mmCIF file of C-alpha atoms in Angstrom:
data_model
loop_
_atom_site.group_PDB
_atom_site.id
_atom_site.type_symbol
_atom_site.label_atom_id
_atom_site.label_comp_id
_atom_site.label_asym_id
_atom_site.label_seq_id
_atom_site.Cartn_x
_atom_site.Cartn_y
_atom_site.Cartn_z
ATOM 1 C CA MET A 1 125.206 77.748 273.325
ATOM 2 C CA ILE A 2 123.451 75.030 271.273
ATOM 3 C CA PHE A 3 124.336 72.632 274.104
ATOM 4 C CA LEU A 4 121.748 74.092 276.367
ATOM 5 C CA ILE A 5 119.119 72.102 274.253
ATOM 6 C CA ILE A 6 121.202 68.930 273.669
ATOM 7 C CA LYS A 7 119.548 66.329 275.930
ATOM 8 C CA ALA A 8 121.929 63.620 274.930
ATOM 9 C CA PHE A 9 124.948 65.679 275.810
ATOM 10 C CA GLN A 10 123.562 66.546 279.072
ATOM 11 C CA LYS A 11 122.872 63.116 279.905
ATOM 12 C CA LEU A 12 126.227 61.598 279.028
ATOM 13 C CA ASN A 13 127.998 64.333 281.178
ATOM 14 C CA SER A 14 125.600 63.487 283.960
ATOM 15 C CA GLN A 15 126.454 59.701 283.506
ATOM 16 C CA ILE A 16 130.219 60.524 283.444
ATOM 17 C CA TYR A 17 130.105 62.581 286.619
ATOM 18 C CA GLU A 18 127.944 60.136 288.573
ATOM 19 C CA ALA A 19 130.362 57.461 287.559
ATOM 20 C CA SER A 20 132.830 59.287 289.473
ATOM 21 C CA GLY A 21 134.299 60.795 286.037
ATOM 22 C CA ILE A 22 135.540 64.415 285.319
ATOM 23 C CA VAL A 23 133.389 67.065 283.766
ATOM 24 C CA SER A 24 135.459 70.172 282.401
ATOM 25 C CA ALA A 25 135.198 73.118 280.157
ATOM 26 C CA VAL A 26 136.650 76.522 279.221
ATOM 27 C CA CYS A 27 135.447 79.918 278.562
ATOM 28 C CA HIS A 28 131.978 79.880 276.833
ATOM 29 C CA GLY A 29 132.111 76.017 276.857
ATOM 30 C CA VAL A 30 131.206 76.087 280.490
ATOM 31 C CA GLY A 31 127.658 77.223 279.194
ATOM 32 C CA ALA A 32 127.383 73.550 278.270
ATOM 33 C CA LEU A 33 127.125 72.847 281.830
ATOM 34 C CA LEU A 34 124.247 74.978 282.577
ATOM 35 C CA ASN A 35 121.541 72.529 282.410
ATOM 36 C CA ILE A 36 123.136 69.167 283.190
ATOM 37 C CA LYS A 37 121.392 67.344 286.089
ATOM 38 C CA SER A 38 122.288 64.911 288.747
ATOM 39 C CA LYS A 39 120.610 61.717 289.229
ATOM 40 C CA ALA A 40 118.941 63.394 292.151
ATOM 41 C CA GLY A 41 117.510 65.919 289.587
ATOM 42 C CA GLU A 42 119.632 68.718 291.145
ATOM 43 C CA LEU A 43 121.535 71.005 288.527
ATOM 44 C CA LEU A 44 125.129 69.651 288.397
ATOM 45 C CA ILE A 45 126.657 73.272 289.002
ATOM 46 C CA LYS A 46 124.563 74.071 292.059
ATOM 47 C CA ASP A 47 126.670 74.916 294.983
ATOM 48 C CA LYS A 48 129.698 74.214 292.860
ATOM 49 C CA ALA A 49 132.654 76.523 292.560
ATOM 50 C CA VAL A 50 132.961 77.170 288.696
ATOM 51 C CA THR A 51 134.230 79.853 286.532
ATOM 52 C CA GLY A 52 133.737 80.936 282.713
ATOM 53 C CA TYR A 53 134.222 83.841 280.566
ATOM 54 C CA SER A 54 133.177 86.884 282.801
ATOM 55 C CA ASN A 55 130.772 89.616 282.012
ATOM 56 C CA ASP A 56 133.970 92.137 282.306
ATOM 57 C CA GLU A 57 135.529 90.088 279.443
ATOM 58 C CA GLU A 58 132.333 90.049 277.443
ATOM 59 C CA VAL A 59 132.299 93.956 277.617
ATOM 60 C CA LEU A 60 136.066 94.404 277.063
ATOM 61 C CA ALA A 61 135.659 91.704 273.944
ATOM 62 C CA LYS A 62 132.902 93.824 272.647
ATOM 63 C CA ALA A 63 130.860 90.469 272.564
ATOM 64 C CA LEU A 64 127.489 91.622 274.313
ATOM 65 C CA GLU A 65 125.735 91.937 271.168
ATOM 66 C CA LYS A 66 126.742 88.717 269.410
ATOM 67 C CA ILE A 67 125.797 86.348 272.504
ATOM 68 C CA PRO A 68 122.313 85.124 273.570
ATOM 69 C CA PHE A 69 123.275 85.704 277.443
ATOM 70 C CA LYS A 70 125.973 86.603 279.732
ATOM 71 C CA LEU A 71 127.519 83.264 280.980
ATOM 72 C CA GLU A 72 128.396 84.729 284.341
ATOM 73 C CA ASP A 73 125.034 85.710 284.908
ATOM 74 C CA GLU A 74 123.699 82.447 284.058
ATOM 75 C CA LEU A 75 125.960 80.397 286.171
ATOM 76 C CA LYS A 76 125.140 82.487 289.046
ATOM 77 C CA SER A 77 121.258 82.131 288.476
ATOM 78 C CA ARG A 78 121.700 78.506 288.362
ATOM 79 C CA GLY A 79 123.124 78.332 291.900
ATOM 80 C CA SER A 80 126.750 78.020 291.128
ATOM 81 C CA LYS A 81 129.469 79.700 293.124
ATOM 82 C CA TYR A 82 131.001 81.630 290.191
ATOM 83 C CA THR A 83 134.306 83.143 290.838
ATOM 84 C CA LYS A 84 136.761 84.802 288.377
ATOM 85 C CA ALA A 85 140.325 86.132 288.107
ATOM 86 C CA SER A 86 140.987 89.540 289.575
ATOM 87 C CA GLN A 87 141.780 91.002 286.283
ATOM 88 C CA PRO A 88 140.031 89.908 282.917
ATOM 89 C CA PHE A 89 142.123 87.461 280.421
ATOM 90 C CA THR A 90 144.404 86.256 283.223
ATOM 91 C CA SER A 91 144.800 82.781 284.342
ATOM 92 C CA TYR A 92 141.929 81.239 286.432
ATOM 93 C CA VAL A 93 141.187 77.510 286.578
ATOM 94 C CA VAL A 94 138.606 76.241 289.261
ATOM 95 C CA GLU A 95 138.221 72.692 290.433
ATOM 96 C CA ASP A 96 135.152 71.445 292.488
ATOM 97 C CA GLU A 97 134.255 67.863 293.165
ATOM 98 C CA ARG A 98 135.421 66.618 289.459
ATOM 99 C CA ILE A 99 134.059 69.689 287.883
ATOM 100 C CA ILE A 100 136.947 71.661 286.396
ATOM 101 C CA THR A 101 136.288 74.979 284.553
ATOM 102 C CA GLY A 102 138.544 77.633 283.010
ATOM 103 C CA GLN A 103 137.624 81.122 282.721
ATOM 104 C CA ASN A 104 138.925 82.018 279.235
ATOM 105 C CA PRO A 105 140.137 80.583 276.024
ATOM 106 C CA GLN A 106 143.869 81.016 276.723
ATOM 107 C CA LEU A 107 143.288 78.234 279.597
ATOM 108 C CA THR A 108 142.648 75.242 277.473
ATOM 109 C CA LYS A 109 145.956 73.893 278.301
ATOM 110 C CA GLU A 110 145.830 74.665 281.787
ATOM 111 C CA VAL A 111 142.350 73.117 282.249
ATOM 112 C CA ALA A 112 143.650 69.853 280.483
ATOM 113 C CA GLU A 113 146.753 69.810 282.856
ATOM 114 C CA LYS A 114 144.251 70.195 285.902
ATOM 115 C CA VAL A 115 142.100 67.262 284.387
ATOM 116 C CA LEU A 116 145.255 65.124 284.271
ATOM 117 C CA GLN A 117 146.367 65.903 288.080
ATOM 118 C CA VAL A 118 143.058 65.072 289.248
ATOM 119 C CA LEU A 119 143.056 61.572 287.098
ATOM 120 C CA ARG A 120 146.230 60.750 288.563
ATOM 121 C CA LYS A 121 145.036 61.182 292.225
#
């Protein structure tokens, strides 16, 4: 989760989004979106539908003691509209205003396909 403190990464993604570009991430990588702000100073994910590795998946993967925070909780605390698949480790991709996120690492291809689909619009 080192991306949380990398201002250059946050600024770049904010600029991409503000220029009508797409910002996407998968699994724990969605944590990189937590502190990105818009030009207006609002968190980019505030009021946006997103997904990422769920608390249930953290428990099932026995990963809780290895992570600094629970991604699902952090996404919710920053005002996002976090949703997840009804079953852990299943397919779940969310798109909201050019923010595309996938719940778990098996979804890299599906997220990339969704990005391409949005780019072709």
